[in-house]
XYZ file of C-alpha atoms in Angstrom:
489
model
C 27.295 28.487 11.036
C 27.027 24.961 12.492
C 26.819 22.072 10.059
C 23.236 21.052 9.439
C 21.990 17.662 10.612
C 21.327 15.114 7.901
C 18.919 12.188 7.850
C 18.095 9.422 5.377
C 14.817 7.512 5.352
C 14.916 3.887 4.205
C 11.414 2.597 3.529
C 10.346 -1.039 3.409
C 6.939 -2.606 2.972
C 3.790 -1.195 1.452
C 2.672 2.107 -0.021
C 1.219 3.086 3.346
C 4.726 3.041 4.775
C 5.891 5.271 1.924
C 3.312 7.880 2.938
C 4.414 7.627 6.569
C 8.050 8.152 5.560
C 7.127 11.300 3.654
C 5.286 12.612 6.712
C 8.383 11.979 8.839
C 10.456 13.713 6.162
C 8.123 16.717 6.285
C 8.398 16.952 10.061
C 12.182 16.654 9.994
C 12.685 19.168 7.194
C 10.412 21.647 8.955
C 12.675 21.355 12.003
C 15.875 22.016 10.081
C 17.126 18.595 9.062
C 18.612 18.057 5.612
C 17.205 14.999 3.845
C 19.621 12.845 1.851
C 18.995 9.710 -0.202
C 22.142 7.788 0.716
C 22.259 6.525 4.308
C 26.063 6.700 4.159
C 25.756 10.483 3.793
C 23.392 10.885 6.754
C 24.064 11.476 10.424
C 21.036 9.315 11.171
C 19.586 6.491 9.104
C 15.884 5.973 9.851
C 14.578 2.574 8.699
C 10.799 2.456 8.283
C 10.202 -1.224 8.919
C 7.477 -3.658 7.858
C 6.008 -6.099 10.366
C 3.496 -7.944 8.204
C 4.966 -11.407 7.563
C 8.204 -13.190 8.417
C 9.886 -12.417 5.107
C 9.122 -8.697 5.489
C 10.392 -8.683 9.062
C 13.609 -10.352 7.948
C 14.064 -7.703 5.239
C 13.584 -5.015 7.889
C 16.186 -6.538 10.194
C 18.611 -6.897 7.272
C 18.116 -3.224 6.388
C 18.835 -2.188 9.974
C 21.975 -4.319 10.086
C 23.129 -2.967 6.728
C 22.697 0.599 7.957
C 24.527 -0.252 11.188
C 27.498 -1.499 9.154
C 27.929 2.046 7.854
C 28.834 3.357 11.276
C 32.551 3.937 11.531
C 32.940 3.808 7.753
C 30.786 6.776 6.716
C 29.041 9.810 8.123
C 26.349 7.655 9.715
C 26.383 7.881 13.510
C 23.035 6.362 14.460
C 20.470 3.896 13.124
C 16.836 4.178 14.220
C 13.932 1.801 13.602
C 10.426 3.145 13.062
C 7.342 1.705 11.342
C 5.192 -1.348 11.869
C 7.849 -3.740 13.166
C 9.101 -1.143 15.639
C 5.544 -0.404 16.763
C 4.605 -4.063 17.027
C 7.618 -5.254 19.045
C 9.067 -2.151 20.724
C 11.352 -3.134 23.604
C 11.534 -6.719 22.381
C 13.029 -5.559 19.084
C 15.421 -3.204 20.871
C 16.703 -6.029 23.076
C 17.004 -8.492 20.196
C 18.699 -5.958 17.906
C 21.155 -3.819 19.877
C 22.552 -2.586 16.558
C 19.557 -0.223 16.428
C 20.315 2.912 18.447
C 16.614 3.592 18.858
C 13.265 1.857 18.314
C 10.479 4.419 17.980
C 6.742 3.769 17.885
C 3.979 5.745 16.197
C 3.542 7.899 19.319
C 7.056 9.246 18.736
C 6.349 10.531 15.234
C 5.092 13.955 16.329
C 8.392 14.504 18.169
C 10.621 12.689 15.684
C 13.139 15.557 15.464
C 13.724 15.665 19.226
C 13.926 11.877 19.386
C 16.600 11.699 16.681
C 18.560 14.568 18.198
C 18.593 12.842 21.589
C 19.871 9.627 20.008
C 22.424 11.498 17.895
C 23.738 13.192 21.035
C 24.324 9.806 22.631
C 21.217 9.833 24.772
C 18.772 6.994 25.151
C 15.098 7.194 24.342
C 13.275 4.306 25.982
C 11.676 1.977 23.459
C 7.944 1.843 23.870
C 5.965 -1.043 25.307
C 3.665 -2.364 22.559
C -0.074 -2.172 23.169
C -3.187 -3.158 21.303
C -3.914 0.020 19.360
C -7.485 -1.105 18.718
C -8.227 -0.051 22.294
C -7.134 3.557 21.759
C -10.317 4.561 19.904
C -13.978 3.989 20.807
C -15.556 0.726 19.716
C -18.292 2.618 17.896
C -16.982 4.034 14.575
C -19.326 7.024 14.927
C -17.485 8.148 18.071
C -13.929 7.843 16.768
C -13.429 11.159 15.015
C -13.728 13.113 18.265
C -10.935 11.042 19.800
C -8.699 10.956 16.722
C -6.694 14.053 17.698
C -5.473 12.246 20.821
C -4.138 9.208 18.949
C -1.036 9.001 16.755
C -2.209 8.234 13.215
C 0.741 8.132 10.790
C -0.125 9.665 7.447
C -2.948 11.738 8.932
C -0.837 14.827 9.543
C -2.544 18.228 9.304
C -3.015 19.652 5.839
C -3.206 23.333 6.799
C -0.034 23.978 8.754
C 0.773 26.931 11.027
C 2.882 29.722 9.561
C 6.511 28.715 9.397
C 5.844 25.000 9.065
C 4.211 24.810 5.658
C 6.537 23.947 2.758
C 7.175 26.629 0.155
C 4.139 25.762 -1.941
C 1.845 27.418 0.580
C -0.370 26.930 3.605
C -2.434 24.282 1.833
C 0.517 21.899 1.935
C 0.329 18.747 4.044
C 2.876 17.735 6.634
C 4.729 15.812 3.978
C 7.871 16.046 1.893
C 8.233 14.005 -1.288
C 11.211 11.680 -1.278
C 11.387 11.083 -5.028
C 10.350 12.701 -8.274
C 7.935 9.994 -9.371
C 4.775 11.142 -11.169
C 2.876 8.746 -8.886
C 2.142 9.228 -5.190
C 0.066 7.417 -2.611
C -2.468 9.236 -0.443
C -3.716 7.891 2.874
C -7.479 7.515 2.792
C -7.766 5.926 6.229
C -5.813 3.961 8.824
C -6.452 0.794 10.754
C -8.915 -2.022 10.218
C -12.012 -3.333 11.977
C -11.972 -6.698 10.276
C -10.756 -9.648 12.323
C -9.175 -11.954 9.777
C -7.754 -14.835 11.789
C -4.329 -14.731 10.095
C -3.682 -10.985 10.314
C -2.032 -9.034 13.145
C -2.196 -5.618 11.468
C -5.202 -4.244 13.424
C -3.400 -4.853 16.704
C -0.567 -2.450 15.836
C -2.290 -0.172 13.297
C -5.454 0.182 15.359
C -9.145 0.481 14.585
C -10.379 1.900 11.302
C -10.537 5.680 11.067
C -11.114 7.775 7.938
C -9.348 10.960 6.976
C -11.671 13.834 6.283
C -12.434 14.355 2.570
C -11.111 17.929 2.714
C -7.696 16.682 3.889
C -7.557 14.053 1.146
C -8.522 16.631 -1.473
C -6.076 19.266 -0.276
C -3.223 16.802 -0.123
C -4.052 15.693 -3.661
C -4.014 19.322 -4.827
C -0.619 19.811 -3.203
C 0.737 16.666 -4.849
C -0.510 17.905 -8.214
C 1.460 21.108 -7.627
C 4.540 18.921 -7.087
C 4.087 17.365 -10.534
C 2.226 14.202 -9.524
C -0.029 12.844 -12.272
C -1.440 9.738 -10.602
C -2.530 9.276 -7.021
C -3.188 5.917 -5.405
C -5.556 5.870 -2.448
C -4.259 3.538 0.256
C -5.413 2.217 3.608
C -5.942 -1.154 5.221
C -9.484 -1.239 3.791
C -10.680 1.455 1.397
C -14.187 0.006 1.041
C -14.919 0.996 4.676
C -14.078 4.651 4.023
C -16.596 7.026 5.537
C -18.323 4.649 7.937
C -16.983 6.623 10.911
C -17.972 9.890 9.203
C -21.602 8.854 8.899
C -21.551 7.912 5.214
C -20.358 4.467 4.088
C -20.749 5.651 0.475
C -18.449 8.630 0.932
C -15.831 7.148 -1.405
C -18.334 7.237 -4.263
C -18.722 11.021 -3.890
C -15.043 11.730 -3.137
C -13.622 9.998 -6.201
C -15.176 12.332 -8.817
C -13.897 15.324 -6.841
C -10.371 13.913 -6.810
C -10.596 13.285 -10.543
C -11.332 16.985 -11.096
C -8.166 18.213 -9.348
C -6.114 20.201 -11.858
C -3.024 18.300 -12.949
C -4.177 14.874 -11.775
C -4.630 12.528 -14.718
C -5.412 9.262 -12.950
C -6.849 8.214 -9.585
C -6.368 4.626 -8.451
C -8.018 2.895 -5.500
C -6.265 -0.012 -3.793
C -7.132 -2.452 -0.973
C -10.768 -3.325 -1.653
C -12.672 -5.978 0.300
C -14.841 -8.230 -1.928
C -17.488 -8.618 0.785
C -17.897 -4.828 0.960
C -18.093 -4.047 -2.757
C -21.226 -2.041 -3.551
C -22.954 -1.570 -6.907
C -22.537 2.192 -6.625
C -18.816 1.923 -5.975
C -18.366 -0.412 -8.929
C -20.246 2.100 -11.097
C -17.985 4.983 -10.053
C -14.825 2.949 -10.541
C -15.839 1.786 -13.995
C -17.460 4.909 -15.454
C -15.767 8.048 -14.085
C -13.197 9.758 -16.341
C -9.693 9.710 -14.827
C -10.680 7.061 -12.272
C -8.800 3.874 -13.138
C -11.111 0.860 -13.544
C -8.780 -1.023 -11.255
C -9.807 -3.541 -8.598
C -7.280 -4.618 -5.977
C -9.564 -7.200 -4.366
C -8.467 -9.046 -1.254
C -9.791 -12.545 -1.995
C -7.158 -14.522 0.012
C -8.788 -17.864 -0.961
C -12.001 -19.118 -2.569
C -12.780 -22.398 -0.778
C -15.690 -21.715 1.634
C -14.292 -23.736 4.542
C -10.915 -22.015 4.364
C -12.510 -18.585 4.087
C -14.670 -19.224 7.151
C -11.596 -20.328 9.096
C -9.977 -17.064 7.976
C -13.058 -15.179 9.310
C -13.845 -14.049 5.798
C -16.771 -14.409 3.433
C -17.512 -15.573 -0.099
C -16.769 -18.510 -2.355
C -15.582 -19.248 -5.878
C -18.887 -18.681 -7.624
C -19.702 -15.433 -5.811
C -16.240 -14.085 -6.525
C -16.556 -14.976 -10.213
C -19.953 -13.266 -10.317
C -18.369 -10.119 -8.867
C -15.703 -10.165 -11.569
C -18.340 -10.708 -14.260
C -20.216 -7.666 -12.964
C -17.080 -5.536 -13.070
C -16.091 -6.626 -16.573
C -19.637 -6.230 -17.796
C -19.222 -2.521 -17.073
C -15.528 -2.191 -17.985
C -14.204 -5.086 -20.105
C -10.607 -3.861 -19.841
C -10.709 -3.419 -16.051
C -7.607 -4.481 -14.188
C -7.974 -6.926 -11.308
C -5.315 -8.190 -8.908
C -5.376 -10.152 -5.673
C -3.325 -12.026 -3.095
C -3.857 -15.566 -1.837
C -2.694 -17.667 1.097
C -2.093 -21.377 0.563
C -1.432 -24.008 3.206
C -3.809 -22.439 5.727
C -4.512 -24.720 8.734
C -7.014 -27.371 7.701
C -6.741 -26.650 3.962
C -7.534 -29.866 2.121
C -6.590 -30.985 -1.378
C -10.204 -30.279 -2.352
C -9.883 -26.732 -0.981
C -6.727 -26.195 -2.985
C -8.433 -27.512 -6.113
C -11.269 -25.056 -5.493
C -8.771 -22.203 -5.326
C -7.216 -23.380 -8.572
C -10.682 -23.460 -10.141
C -11.224 -19.863 -9.142
C -7.835 -18.702 -10.385
C -8.360 -20.450 -13.711
C -11.669 -18.669 -14.246
C -10.865 -15.260 -12.745
C -8.527 -13.891 -15.464
C -6.579 -11.806 -12.963
C -3.924 -9.398 -14.197
C -1.651 -9.916 -11.198
C -1.578 -12.595 -8.513
C 0.400 -12.712 -5.289
C 0.710 -16.103 -3.576
C 1.958 -16.599 -0.033
C 2.506 -19.708 2.031
C 0.824 -19.667 5.424
C 2.944 -19.122 8.514
C 1.847 -18.401 12.069
C 1.709 -14.751 13.040
C 2.155 -14.049 16.730
C -1.039 -12.949 18.444
C -3.427 -14.110 15.723
C -6.297 -16.534 16.095
C -4.979 -18.788 13.327
C -1.752 -19.334 15.264
C -3.838 -21.253 17.819
C -5.542 -23.480 15.238
C -5.007 -27.197 15.072
C -4.606 -29.116 11.812
C -1.467 -27.191 10.857
C 0.086 -28.442 7.639
C 3.710 -29.536 7.541
C 6.091 -26.894 6.230
C 6.989 -29.181 3.328
C 3.328 -29.415 2.320
C 2.904 -25.638 2.516
C 6.035 -25.124 0.416
C 4.841 -27.621 -2.201
C 1.440 -25.963 -2.463
C 3.032 -22.536 -2.653
C 5.229 -23.657 -5.554
C 2.302 -25.361 -7.284
C -0.069 -22.388 -7.103
C 2.707 -19.924 -7.914
C 3.449 -21.816 -11.142
C -0.225 -21.726 -12.055
C -0.455 -18.034 -11.210
C 2.545 -17.187 -13.397
C 0.990 -19.047 -16.314
C -2.412 -17.424 -15.831
C -1.199 -13.825 -15.618
C 0.865 -14.385 -18.763
C -2.274 -15.636 -20.513
C -4.214 -12.615 -19.266
C -1.524 -10.306 -20.639
C -1.820 -12.029 -24.022
C -5.572 -11.368 -23.992
C -4.712 -7.664 -24.072
C -2.979 -7.906 -27.450
C -4.601 -5.355 -29.734
C -6.088 -3.351 -26.867
C -5.590 0.376 -26.527
C -3.979 1.353 -23.224
C -3.254 4.747 -21.689
C 0.307 4.577 -20.398
C 1.709 6.892 -17.752
C 5.413 7.242 -18.600
C 7.566 6.621 -15.522
C 11.075 6.229 -16.898
C 12.892 7.318 -20.041
C 16.519 6.194 -20.356
C 18.903 4.127 -22.433
C 17.018 0.952 -21.466
C 13.801 2.224 -23.016
C 10.576 4.020 -22.169
C 8.528 2.316 -19.483
C 5.206 3.119 -17.905
C 1.965 1.603 -16.667
C -1.518 1.236 -18.024
C -4.671 1.876 -16.019
C -4.808 -1.823 -15.097
C -1.344 -1.789 -13.508
C -0.527 -0.433 -10.062
C 3.030 0.648 -9.205
C 5.569 -2.097 -8.472
C 3.080 -4.975 -8.186
C 1.327 -5.462 -11.528
C 3.927 -5.327 -14.266
C 4.663 -2.516 -16.693
C 4.456 -1.414 -20.311
C 7.457 -1.027 -22.607
C 6.759 1.532 -25.325
C 8.277 0.791 -28.712
C 9.015 4.452 -29.343
C 10.066 7.198 -26.953
C 10.140 10.101 -29.368
C 8.749 13.210 -27.709
C 7.981 11.389 -24.459
C 8.982 12.454 -20.970
C 8.276 11.212 -17.473
C 4.760 12.111 -16.388
C 3.223 12.130 -19.874
C 0.259 9.919 -20.677
C 0.256 8.325 -24.096
C -2.295 6.132 -25.805
C -0.713 3.004 -27.216
C -1.695 -0.280 -28.828
C -0.540 -3.509 -27.196
C 1.599 -5.400 -29.718
C 3.434 -7.898 -27.544
C 3.848 -9.402 -24.088
C 6.712 -10.495 -21.865
C 5.118 -12.494 -19.077
C 2.894 -10.086 -17.165
C 4.471 -7.074 -18.930
C 3.151 -5.538 -22.126
C 4.851 -4.084 -25.183
C 2.881 -1.258 -26.783
C 3.220 1.033 -29.787
C 2.275 4.702 -29.225
C -0.554 5.866 -31.461
C -0.101 8.912 -33.637
C -1.357 12.124 -32.064
C -1.810 10.559 -28.638
C 0.670 12.631 -26.634
C -0.833 14.501 -23.743
C -4.170 12.722 -23.790
C -5.816 13.132 -20.413
C -9.599 13.217 -20.631
C -9.789 9.422 -20.694
C -6.429 8.721 -19.030
C -7.957 6.547 -16.375
C -10.055 4.467 -18.731
């Protein structure tokens, strides 16, 4: 019997990329490839790249170079780039990085097995020429679903597979193979974005907004529950737009309670929310539905009106604070996080002070701060009044210091609170998990003071007794093991 082909997937970037990697893994496994964790043990190392900002692109290039260094010293024979950076730059990336044996775009995903086999055999698959993926679907959202089958949409693979392709758990399984044993998994709610933020290039290579059908989201969630997943996180470029191309902009409000009722799922989290699109009904569902985490990942980006208008966004400090007051009026313990850009072209000292005023009053649980840099192909890259790099760096350091202080203060406000902690690791270093106000990897974690009787995937009610920066220290409450009815609260 010939030796089976092996492949390792190295994933960089956001949770959306993680879903895409698991779809690629599902396709490859269905076609006879063995999946391995260590790239050094794989015939082919597939690097799922991020193309969002310069730092992420550098990390992607470093990962490709690191995988290339394995050739000649391990089993690895080929290194292939996929993902956003590969889609965005195509031939340009292939020419600039000859260490990559292949650069595959989203259109190659359906034939990923054949593409890798060709490369492994020493053949050449021509890198694609990038194109504006917004032009692949109709301008009108109502007309997009009919055309969706003709467009490559990573993470939107079929949920009911033909006989012979479905994983062992049955025909309800999605075209997906889990790459770790975490009790948390992301689920694609939609792809693409119709917003035209002046600093963002994502719509050009991820395309226009298109929703997945509720039945596919539900069935994939059921399959994940069968795999032992306890928490799902709904991801897309903009979850608040879900359903607009299906004829119901409030579809998320009806889908969430159904997801919460899936057997085995203890918590449902929604990420990537646009403040300008928040609706009273959506806030109600997020703050009052059992097993739905009262968690708000709100994309504020800034709070000074002039900067927001230059970003092609809406709102201001006072309106954003009113939104947060509304949320906390319904769920006082709600978790809120956001990202911000400082040093945007034309940002004045008064604008920066306005942002600091917002941050000081917002009581956010987690804050990401980024210094502005030009992104190729964006409107903002053409703006005048660019700030010197030294000024941007100084403002980044200044706001980052403030953010670190503020999230530590917010953590201290939670002393004495009761939190429902999903246990994610139990080892010699302790028992760690996350409360409902903490998303994976971005918002800190909870260290439990006792691990007796606890295992990964359990939800335990605990009292916050200490803090370590953004992280919490909590003491499990007697009789709290296995609590689930209010796990998302």
